Amino acid sequence: MGAGHEYAAGTAAPSGLPAARLLGRLALDDPEFEIRMREALERAEKWLQACSHDALDPRVGALTGHLAAAGGKRLRPLLVLLGAEFGDPWADGVTQAAAIAELVHIASLYHDDVMDGAATRHGVPSAHARFGERAAVLGGDWLLVRAAQLAADLGPAAVHLNAQAAGRLVAGQLRELAGPGPDEDPVTHYFHVAAGKTAALLAMSLGIGAVQAGAPAPAIAALTEYGDQLGIAFQIADDLLDLRAPAELTGKERGKDLLAGVASLPVLLAREGAGPDGSTASDSSGVEGADAELRALLAAGPVPPADLPRALDLFERSGALAETEAVMHRRLDRARTALCVLPDLPARRALLALCDYVALRTS
Ligand code: FPP
Ligand code: MG
């Protein structure tokens, strides 16, 4: 732990969780379902806050509870609870499973912010900015261990799902760090990374909720497949938002990934130079002209700040954005298709609405 860093007591999580607001959009005028889910989210939140703060040493509790107290969308607990709707949502362990999914997510953010040197997260200083790098790494480790302890209390299936998801997350992040292999197609590499660092935990969230609730095996498989497809679409949506959305919507500066030289899907497709129909740009007019100029800009590595407005403008006119959107929509269609085998419950309708929400956010 870095000397001189503060260890103030963690603050309470803000009331009105973003997941509860998201739920308002997904519940589709079913107040009974919405209220029941909102209450379940609040129960999960209590477990999350308790488990992320309950180290014996209060200074450690302030470190490990820092990001849980700061907020976050709580998408993963919401997915756990939606998965549980396909069995008995009141079954033992469903609430704890929702806490496990968020603990693993938060643990990964402690580590990710160290790796990215991020100064802020959820509008507050990142854990390493506040407590120092070495403490932040250990804080993330502690949260991961806490998730494992909770999973051990639930039984072998939860232990297995938790370990598998954490392993896929780390493998995805390592793959991103290493970059594509010498003979690997960069777009294929992108999908492997997204499947690990983003989709694995969404799939696990739905799966562990369904498992704890005793849902039938075909439902567990369908929900896991939905989570894998939604997760990749989610990552692509994030890539599109970086290029399109104002900072007020995302909390991140527009074009931050371009400045950092991140190989997002639109960047990879623009580098490949495929037009909306898959053709390669060759002349210097219209969409093809924008594609060619953009390719030249991106070939030089991270976009210099002075070129950012031009790069964003070129993206708007390029075929790469339309192609990226098409790829995202194909993933969302696969996610929707996976749900076909499930009964027509409010939770299924909410998962379908979540696909629409992801698509809408990026348009
Ligand atoms: C955010 O990506 C990062 C992740 C979704 C996963 C990070 C995973 C690890 C650091 C591996 C360690 C995992 C565990 C379980 C301890 P981003 O940097 O693209 O997005 P951001 O803008 O939100 O930071
Ligand atoms: Mg990051």
mmCIF file of C-alpha atoms and ligand atoms in Angstrom, residues 112-113 116 121, ligand 2:
data_model
loop_
_atom_site.group_PDB
_atom_site.id
_atom_site.type_symbol
_atom_site.label_atom_id
_atom_site.label_comp_id
_atom_site.label_asym_id
_atom_site.label_seq_id
_atom_site.Cartn_x
_atom_site.Cartn_y
_atom_site.Cartn_z
ATOM 1 C CA ASP A 112 -8.125 -2.720 -15.173
ATOM 2 C CA ASP A 113 -7.751 0.837 -13.889
ATOM 3 C CA ASP A 116 -4.933 1.566 -18.002
ATOM 4 C CA ARG A 121 -14.054 5.429 -12.310
HETATM 5 MG MG MG B 2 -10.040 0.451 -18.718
#
